[in-house]
XYZ file of C-alpha atoms in Angstrom:
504
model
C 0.000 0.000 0.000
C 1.484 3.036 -0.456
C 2.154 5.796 1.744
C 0.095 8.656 1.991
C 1.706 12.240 0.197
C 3.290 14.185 2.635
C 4.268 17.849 1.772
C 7.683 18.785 2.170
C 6.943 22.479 3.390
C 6.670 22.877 7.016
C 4.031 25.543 9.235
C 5.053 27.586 11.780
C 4.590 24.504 13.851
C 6.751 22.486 12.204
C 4.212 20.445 10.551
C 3.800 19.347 6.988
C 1.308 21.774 5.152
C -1.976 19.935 4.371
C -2.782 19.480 0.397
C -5.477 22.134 -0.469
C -8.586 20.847 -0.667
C -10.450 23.252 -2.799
C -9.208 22.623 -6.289
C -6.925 25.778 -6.651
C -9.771 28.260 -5.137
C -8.847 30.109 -2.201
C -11.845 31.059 -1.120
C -13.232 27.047 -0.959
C -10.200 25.994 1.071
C -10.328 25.832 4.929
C -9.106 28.864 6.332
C -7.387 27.019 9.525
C -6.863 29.361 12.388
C -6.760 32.595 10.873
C -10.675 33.318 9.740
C -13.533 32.687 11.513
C -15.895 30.215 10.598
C -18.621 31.196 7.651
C -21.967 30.222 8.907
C -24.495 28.894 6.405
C -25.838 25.779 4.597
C -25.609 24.909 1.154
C -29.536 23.746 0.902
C -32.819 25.045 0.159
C -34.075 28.882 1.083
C -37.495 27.777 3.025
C -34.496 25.668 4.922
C -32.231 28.514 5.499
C -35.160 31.247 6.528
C -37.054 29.215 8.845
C -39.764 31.008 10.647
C -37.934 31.361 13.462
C -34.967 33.024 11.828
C -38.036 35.638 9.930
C -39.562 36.406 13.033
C -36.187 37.399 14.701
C -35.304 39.491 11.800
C -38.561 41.162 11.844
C -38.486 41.777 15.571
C -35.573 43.377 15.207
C -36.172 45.509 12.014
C -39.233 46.906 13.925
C -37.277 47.964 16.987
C -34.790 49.596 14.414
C -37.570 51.337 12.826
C -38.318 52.896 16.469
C -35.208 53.553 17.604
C -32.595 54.563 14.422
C -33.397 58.071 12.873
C -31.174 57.274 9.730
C -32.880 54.002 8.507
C -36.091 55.663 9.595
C -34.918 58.104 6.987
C -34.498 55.505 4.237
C -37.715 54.539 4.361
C -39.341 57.839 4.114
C -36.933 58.777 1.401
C -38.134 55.130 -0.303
C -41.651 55.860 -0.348
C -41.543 59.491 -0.863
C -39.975 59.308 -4.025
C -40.894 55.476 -5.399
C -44.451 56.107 -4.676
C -45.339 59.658 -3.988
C -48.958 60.914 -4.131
C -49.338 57.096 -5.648
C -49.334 55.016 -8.387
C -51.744 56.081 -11.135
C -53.527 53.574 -13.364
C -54.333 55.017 -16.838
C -56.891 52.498 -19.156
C -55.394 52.161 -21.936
C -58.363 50.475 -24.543
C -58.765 51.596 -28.065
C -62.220 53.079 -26.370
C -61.963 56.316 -25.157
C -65.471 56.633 -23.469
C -64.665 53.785 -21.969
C -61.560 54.268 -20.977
C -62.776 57.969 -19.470
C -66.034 56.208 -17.572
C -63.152 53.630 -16.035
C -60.762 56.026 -14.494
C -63.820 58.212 -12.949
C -64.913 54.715 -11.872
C -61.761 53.304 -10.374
C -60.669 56.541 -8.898
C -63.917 56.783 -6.860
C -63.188 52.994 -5.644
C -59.947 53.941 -4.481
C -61.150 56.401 -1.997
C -63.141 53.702 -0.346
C -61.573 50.290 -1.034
C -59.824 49.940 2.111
C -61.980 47.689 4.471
C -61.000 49.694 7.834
C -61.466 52.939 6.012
C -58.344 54.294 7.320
C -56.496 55.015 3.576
C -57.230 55.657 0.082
C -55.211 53.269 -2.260
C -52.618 55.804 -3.140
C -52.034 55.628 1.035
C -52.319 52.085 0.707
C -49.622 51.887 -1.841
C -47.513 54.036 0.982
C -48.179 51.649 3.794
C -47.494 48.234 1.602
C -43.925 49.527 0.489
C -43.118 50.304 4.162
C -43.818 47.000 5.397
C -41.986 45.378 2.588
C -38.833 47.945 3.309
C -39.609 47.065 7.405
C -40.216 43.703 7.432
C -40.186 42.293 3.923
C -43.991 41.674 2.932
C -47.073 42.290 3.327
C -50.163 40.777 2.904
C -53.647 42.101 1.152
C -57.017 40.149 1.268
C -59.520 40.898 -1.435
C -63.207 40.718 -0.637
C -66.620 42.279 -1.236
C -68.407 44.298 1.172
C -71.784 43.598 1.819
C -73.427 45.939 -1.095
C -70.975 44.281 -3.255
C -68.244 46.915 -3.668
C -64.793 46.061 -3.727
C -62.652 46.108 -1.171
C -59.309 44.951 0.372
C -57.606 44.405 3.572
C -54.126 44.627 4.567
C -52.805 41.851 6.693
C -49.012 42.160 8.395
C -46.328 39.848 8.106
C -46.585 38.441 11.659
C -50.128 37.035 11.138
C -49.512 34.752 8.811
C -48.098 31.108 9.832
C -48.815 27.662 10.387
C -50.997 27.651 13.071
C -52.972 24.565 13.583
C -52.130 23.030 10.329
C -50.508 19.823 9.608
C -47.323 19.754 8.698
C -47.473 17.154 6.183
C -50.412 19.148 3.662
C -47.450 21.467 1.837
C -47.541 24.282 4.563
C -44.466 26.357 4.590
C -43.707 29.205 7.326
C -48.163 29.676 6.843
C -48.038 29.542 2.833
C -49.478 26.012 1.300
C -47.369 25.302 -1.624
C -48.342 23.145 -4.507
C -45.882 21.919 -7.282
C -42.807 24.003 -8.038
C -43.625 25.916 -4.756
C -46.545 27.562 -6.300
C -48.826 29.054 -3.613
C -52.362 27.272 -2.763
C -53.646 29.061 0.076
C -52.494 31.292 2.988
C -53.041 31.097 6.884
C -53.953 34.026 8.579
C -54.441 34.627 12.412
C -57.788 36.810 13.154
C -58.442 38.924 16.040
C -59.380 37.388 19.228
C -57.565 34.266 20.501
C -57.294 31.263 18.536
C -59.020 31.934 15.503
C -57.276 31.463 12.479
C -58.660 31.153 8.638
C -57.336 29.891 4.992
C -57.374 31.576 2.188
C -56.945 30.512 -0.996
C -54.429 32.360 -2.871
C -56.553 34.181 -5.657
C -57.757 36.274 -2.923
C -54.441 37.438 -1.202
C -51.653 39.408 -3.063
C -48.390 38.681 -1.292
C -45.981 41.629 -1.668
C -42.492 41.092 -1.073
C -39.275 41.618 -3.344
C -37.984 38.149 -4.541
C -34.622 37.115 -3.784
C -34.357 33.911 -4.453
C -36.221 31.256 -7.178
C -37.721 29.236 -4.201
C -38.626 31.852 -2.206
C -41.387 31.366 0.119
C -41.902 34.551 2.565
C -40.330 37.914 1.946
C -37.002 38.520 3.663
C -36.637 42.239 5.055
C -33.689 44.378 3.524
C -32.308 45.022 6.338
C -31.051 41.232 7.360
C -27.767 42.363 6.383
C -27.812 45.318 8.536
C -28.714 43.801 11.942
C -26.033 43.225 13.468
C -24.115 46.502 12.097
C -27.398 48.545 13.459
C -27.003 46.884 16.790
C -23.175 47.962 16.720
C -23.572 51.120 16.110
C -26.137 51.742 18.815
C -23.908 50.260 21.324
C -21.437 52.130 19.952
C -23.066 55.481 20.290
C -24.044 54.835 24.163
C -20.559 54.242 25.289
C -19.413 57.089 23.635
C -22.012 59.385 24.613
C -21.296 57.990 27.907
C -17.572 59.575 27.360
C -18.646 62.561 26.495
C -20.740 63.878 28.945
C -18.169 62.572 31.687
C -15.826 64.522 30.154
C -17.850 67.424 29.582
C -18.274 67.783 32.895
C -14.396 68.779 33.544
C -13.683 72.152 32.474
C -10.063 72.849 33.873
C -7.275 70.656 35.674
C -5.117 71.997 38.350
C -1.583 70.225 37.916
C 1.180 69.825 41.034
C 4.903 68.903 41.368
C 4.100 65.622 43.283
C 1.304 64.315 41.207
C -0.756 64.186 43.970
C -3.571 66.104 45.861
C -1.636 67.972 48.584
C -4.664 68.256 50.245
C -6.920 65.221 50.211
C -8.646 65.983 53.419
C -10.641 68.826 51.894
C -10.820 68.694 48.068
C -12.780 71.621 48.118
C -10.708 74.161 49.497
C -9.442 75.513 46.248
C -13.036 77.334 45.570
C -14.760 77.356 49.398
C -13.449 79.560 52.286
C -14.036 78.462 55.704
C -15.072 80.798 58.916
C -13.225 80.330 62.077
C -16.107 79.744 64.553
C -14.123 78.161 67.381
C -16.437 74.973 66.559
C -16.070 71.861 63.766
C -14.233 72.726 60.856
C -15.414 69.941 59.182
C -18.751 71.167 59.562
C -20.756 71.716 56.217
C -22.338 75.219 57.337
C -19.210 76.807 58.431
C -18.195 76.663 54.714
C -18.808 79.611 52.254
C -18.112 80.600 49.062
C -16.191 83.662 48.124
C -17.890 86.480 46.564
C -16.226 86.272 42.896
C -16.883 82.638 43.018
C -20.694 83.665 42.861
C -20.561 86.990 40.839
C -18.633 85.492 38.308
C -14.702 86.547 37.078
C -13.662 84.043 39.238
C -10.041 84.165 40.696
C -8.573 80.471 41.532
C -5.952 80.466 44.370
C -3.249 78.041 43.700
C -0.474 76.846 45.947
C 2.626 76.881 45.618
C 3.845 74.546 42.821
C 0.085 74.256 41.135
C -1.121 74.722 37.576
C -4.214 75.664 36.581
C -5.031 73.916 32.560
C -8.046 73.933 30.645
C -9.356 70.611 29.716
C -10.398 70.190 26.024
C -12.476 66.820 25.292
C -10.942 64.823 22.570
C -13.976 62.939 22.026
C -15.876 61.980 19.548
C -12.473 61.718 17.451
C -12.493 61.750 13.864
C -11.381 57.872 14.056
C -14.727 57.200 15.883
C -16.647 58.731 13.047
C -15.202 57.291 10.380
C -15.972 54.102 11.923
C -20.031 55.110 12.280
C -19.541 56.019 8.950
C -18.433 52.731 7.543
C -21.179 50.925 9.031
C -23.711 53.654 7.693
C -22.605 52.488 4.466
C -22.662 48.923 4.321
C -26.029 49.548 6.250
C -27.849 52.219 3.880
C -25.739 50.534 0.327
C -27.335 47.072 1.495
C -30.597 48.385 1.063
C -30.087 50.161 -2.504
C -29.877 53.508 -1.512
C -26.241 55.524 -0.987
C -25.041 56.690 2.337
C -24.332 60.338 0.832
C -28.156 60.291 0.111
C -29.623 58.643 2.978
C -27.255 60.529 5.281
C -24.277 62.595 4.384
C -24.440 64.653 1.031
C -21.329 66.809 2.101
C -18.372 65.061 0.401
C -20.340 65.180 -3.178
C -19.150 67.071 -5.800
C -20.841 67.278 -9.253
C -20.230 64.298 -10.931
C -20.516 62.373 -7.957
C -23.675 63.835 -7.734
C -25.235 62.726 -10.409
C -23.774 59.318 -10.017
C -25.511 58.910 -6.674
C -28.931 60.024 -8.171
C -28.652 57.566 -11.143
C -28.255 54.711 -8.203
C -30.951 56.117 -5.959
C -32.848 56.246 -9.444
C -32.907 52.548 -10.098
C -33.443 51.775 -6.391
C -36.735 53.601 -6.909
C -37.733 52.213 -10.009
C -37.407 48.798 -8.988
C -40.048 49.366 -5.995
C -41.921 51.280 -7.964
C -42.551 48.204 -10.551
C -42.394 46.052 -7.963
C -45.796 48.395 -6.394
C -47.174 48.413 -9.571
C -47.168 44.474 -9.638
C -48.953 44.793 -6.214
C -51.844 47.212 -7.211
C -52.818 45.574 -10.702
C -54.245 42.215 -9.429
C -56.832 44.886 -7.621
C -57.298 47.086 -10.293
C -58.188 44.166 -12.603
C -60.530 42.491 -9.945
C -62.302 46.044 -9.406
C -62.992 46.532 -13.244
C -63.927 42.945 -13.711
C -66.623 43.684 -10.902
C -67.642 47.046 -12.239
C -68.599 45.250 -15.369
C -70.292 42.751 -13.644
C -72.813 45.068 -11.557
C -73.497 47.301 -14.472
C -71.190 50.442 -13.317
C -69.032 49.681 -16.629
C -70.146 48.488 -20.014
C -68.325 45.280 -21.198
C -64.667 45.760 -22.636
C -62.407 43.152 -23.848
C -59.881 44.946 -23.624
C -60.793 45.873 -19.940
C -57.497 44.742 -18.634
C -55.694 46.933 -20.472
C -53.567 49.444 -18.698
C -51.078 51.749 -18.479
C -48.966 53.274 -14.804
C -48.187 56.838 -14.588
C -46.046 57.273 -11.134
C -47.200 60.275 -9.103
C -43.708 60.755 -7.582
C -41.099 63.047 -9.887
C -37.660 61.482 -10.281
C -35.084 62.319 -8.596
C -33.334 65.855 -8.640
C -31.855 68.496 -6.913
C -33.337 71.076 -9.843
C -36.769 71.195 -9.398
C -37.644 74.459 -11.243
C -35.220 73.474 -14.002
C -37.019 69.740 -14.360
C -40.329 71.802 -14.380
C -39.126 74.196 -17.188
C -37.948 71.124 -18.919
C -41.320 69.462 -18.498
C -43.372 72.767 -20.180
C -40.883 72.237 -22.929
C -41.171 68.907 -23.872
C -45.408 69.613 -23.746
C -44.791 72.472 -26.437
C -42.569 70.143 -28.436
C -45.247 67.414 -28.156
C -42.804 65.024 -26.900
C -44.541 64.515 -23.935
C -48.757 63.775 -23.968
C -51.317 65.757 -22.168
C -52.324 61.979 -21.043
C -48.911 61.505 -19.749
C -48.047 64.873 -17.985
C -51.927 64.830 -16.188
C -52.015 61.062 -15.233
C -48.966 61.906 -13.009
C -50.594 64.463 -11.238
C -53.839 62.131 -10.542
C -56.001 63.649 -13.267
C -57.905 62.745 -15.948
C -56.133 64.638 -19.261
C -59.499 65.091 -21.659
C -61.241 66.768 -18.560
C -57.724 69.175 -17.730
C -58.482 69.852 -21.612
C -61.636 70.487 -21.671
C -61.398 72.611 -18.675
C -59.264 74.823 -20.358
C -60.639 75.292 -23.412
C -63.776 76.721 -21.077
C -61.414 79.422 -19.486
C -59.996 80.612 -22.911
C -63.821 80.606 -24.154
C -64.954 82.553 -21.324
C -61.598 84.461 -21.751
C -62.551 85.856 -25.278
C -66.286 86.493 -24.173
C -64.843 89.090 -21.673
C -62.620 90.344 -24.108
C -65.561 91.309 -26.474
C -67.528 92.337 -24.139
C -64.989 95.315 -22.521
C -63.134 95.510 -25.649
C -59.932 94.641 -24.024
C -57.366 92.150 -25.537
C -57.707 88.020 -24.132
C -53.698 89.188 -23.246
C -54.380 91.296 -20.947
C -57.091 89.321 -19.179
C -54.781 85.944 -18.659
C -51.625 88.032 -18.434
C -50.019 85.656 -21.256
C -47.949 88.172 -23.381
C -44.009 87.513 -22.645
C -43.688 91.385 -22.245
C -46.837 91.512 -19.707
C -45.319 88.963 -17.969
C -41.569 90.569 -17.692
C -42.885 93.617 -16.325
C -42.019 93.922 -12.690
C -45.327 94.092 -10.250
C -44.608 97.189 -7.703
C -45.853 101.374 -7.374
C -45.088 103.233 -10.532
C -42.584 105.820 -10.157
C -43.069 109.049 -8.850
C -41.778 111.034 -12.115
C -44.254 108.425 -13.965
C -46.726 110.081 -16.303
C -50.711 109.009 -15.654
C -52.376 107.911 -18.296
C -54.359 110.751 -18.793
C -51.206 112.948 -19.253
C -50.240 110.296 -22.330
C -53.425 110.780 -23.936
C -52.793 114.997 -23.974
C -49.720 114.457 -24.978
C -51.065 112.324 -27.729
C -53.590 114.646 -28.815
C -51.084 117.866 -28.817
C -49.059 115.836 -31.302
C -52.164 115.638 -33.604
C -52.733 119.228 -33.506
């Protein structure tokens, strides 16, 4: 038999260096004593995020979301420009009626669709993308009210899971999954105590952003930043612990020895003490001299004593950097830049627009993600419009188009709404287009102002005045500075003598 290969290169120990074992990659090979171990399982996702490991991360996210201004600050900054004022579905159909009687329809639904009446949809569209940023889904249940009308309900993350199912019908972390992990049905916990239902899954619309193929349950975007948030929280206590102990020393008297030549009465550098004849350790025989309390102080020092001020050292620039690092992994992890979420200072021009192009696709990909969310309701609504009578039939009915209410992303917002006015007089932007963003209805903006410049030239006619001067539309009208006319400023009446001396 023979003997096994033994490396002629020695460790530090003295020992023969083992072969590698992971085919010429580094990063597969063992790293011995020098790394620590890297946690994980090479194995299925519903294996890896169990619901135990969810709920902890959602726990946690929520008591980040109390506690940490700066992720707080994320989210808002998420939703604020990813959704807006909402999401805006425009029917798109070859019929126009239609499509007009559809949007007055749905819009009106929206007000009312949410079951507690707490939101509209747009505010529902706000609440669903913080839960999904917080703790990485959300839930919303589709039914009909009891006159028939459309509504929906949203259900939280921690309501859903297998309670009092078996565990051998397909339930995963409270989703029943068919073939290829396709959803069948959803368990829900109601209000009150032990009172659960099912649902099948054409009613609910889980919202989460997938990760992974076999997803099951959303996973919050801050599992990465757990542990990081936690640091920096402990962090910040110690060292605001520091601080204010140190801020409570404003000068240092120095001596020879090193040592406090008088340790029986620490205090005797700023208190006087009366000669009574009784106790001099006595609190009430102790005063204060007089430019000790009228301020412009004057310290007496002994012999051999120095008198310093103390300047606090702390936070040091090392410390911040540090906070700042973790900042970053923390606010990058999520899709959004630490110099936007946090700290614009250090950004110059190009870097500018470098960081808005990132915090750009961050927002479009929630956006679309939204939009994904808020169709399956739109579709269900319409369907049921047609159904009671409130729409004709259409069989085109699905067919839609999503104008986001939000603007992008800029630090011009004048120049963007210039740019916008432009691009309408150049027709390369629609009427449809520019009002659907705004939440309104572009043949009825139209129409409205084709009233005003009706009603416009009426008034002309009837004072005899120019439609210029009425809507103030002339560029030179418009250039003139508002304000009292000059003193030396001829009336009109003088310009009309003047006028009429010229004649003569």
């Amino acid at each position: 038999m023979p003997r096994p290969h033994r490396s002629p290169i020695l460790d530090g120990y003295g020992r023969p260096v083992r072969r590698s074992y992971g085919g010429g990659y580094l990063g597969a090979t063992p790293g011995g004593y020098r790394r620590s171990p890297v946690m994980g399982a090479f194995t299925d996702t519903r294996r890896e995020y169990t619901s135990f490991t969810r709920a902890e991360l959602c726990r946690k996210a929520r008591w980040f979301k109390k506690n940490v201004g700066m992720i707080r600050g994320v989210a808002k900054s998420l939703v604020d420009h990813a959704i807006g004022p909402g999401i805006f579905p425009l029917p798109a159909t070859s019929n126009e009626p239609w499509n007009a009687a559809a949007w007055k329809w749905f819009w009106e639904t929206a007000k009312i669709g949410d079951a507690s009446g707490k939101m509209t949809l747009w505010e529902t569209q706000r609440v669903r993308t913080t839960a999904k940023f917080w703790d990485g889904e959300m839930f919303t249940l589709h039914h009909r009210s009891a006159s028939g009308w459309p509504q929906y309900q949203l259900i939280r993350a921690h309501n859903c899971g297998n309670y009092d199912v078996p565990e051998d019908e397909g339930w995963i972390d409270g989703v029943r999954v068919g073939e290829a992990l396709r959803p069948r049905a959803y368990r829900f916990r109601l209000a009150g105590e032990d009172r659960y239902a099912t649902i099948p899954a054409a009613r609910v619309v889980h919202s989460y952003l997938l990760e992974e193929s076999d997803q099951v349950r959303g996973i919050t975007p801050l599992a990465h930043a757990v542990n990081n948030l936690h640091d920096i929280l402990d962090s910040l206590a110690l060292e605001k612990d520091a601080v204010k102990d140190l801020a409570r020393t404003a000068r240092v008297i120095t001596t020879e020895s090193g040592e406090d030549e008088n340790d029986d009465d620490p205090a005797s550098h700023f208190f006087r003490r009366r000669s009574t004849g009784d106790d001099d350790d006595d609190e009430e025989d102790a005063t204060l001299p007089l430019e000790a309390v009228m301020g412009a102080e004057i310290h007496r020092l002994r012999k051999g004593e120095q008198m310093q001020s103390f300047t606090p050292t702390r936070p040091s620039p090392t410390f911040t950097g540090f906070i700042d690092y973790l900042g970053k992994d923390i606010t990058t992890g999520t899709g959004f830049p630490y110099e936007f979420a946090w700290d614009p200072n250090s950004l110059k021009g190009p870097a500018v627009r470098f960081i808005l192009e990132k915090v750009r696709l961050a927002v479009d990909e929630w956006r679309r993600n939204e939009i994904e969310d808020t169709y399956p309701f739109y579709t269900w609504a319409i369907s049921l419009a047609m159904e009671m009578g409130a729409l004709p039939y259409n069989p085109e009915w699905y067919f839609v188009e999503w104008i986001g209410g939000a603007p992008d992303v800029t630090i011009d917002k004048g120049r963007d709404a210039a740019q916008d006015r432009e691009n309408i007089k150049a027709a390369l932007t629609t009427f449809k287009r520019y009002y659907a963003s705004q939440g309104l209805w572009w043949k009825t903006e139209l129409e409205q102002k084709a009233r005003e410049a009706g009603f416009i030239d009426e008034m002309s006619k009837k004072y005899g005045i120019s439609p210029d001067r009425i809507h103030m539309l002339l560029v030179n009208a418009a250039a003139q500075p508002s304000g009292p006319a000059r003193p030396d400023a001829p009336d009109d009446d003088e310009d009309e003598d003047r006028d009429e001396d010229t004649r003569r």
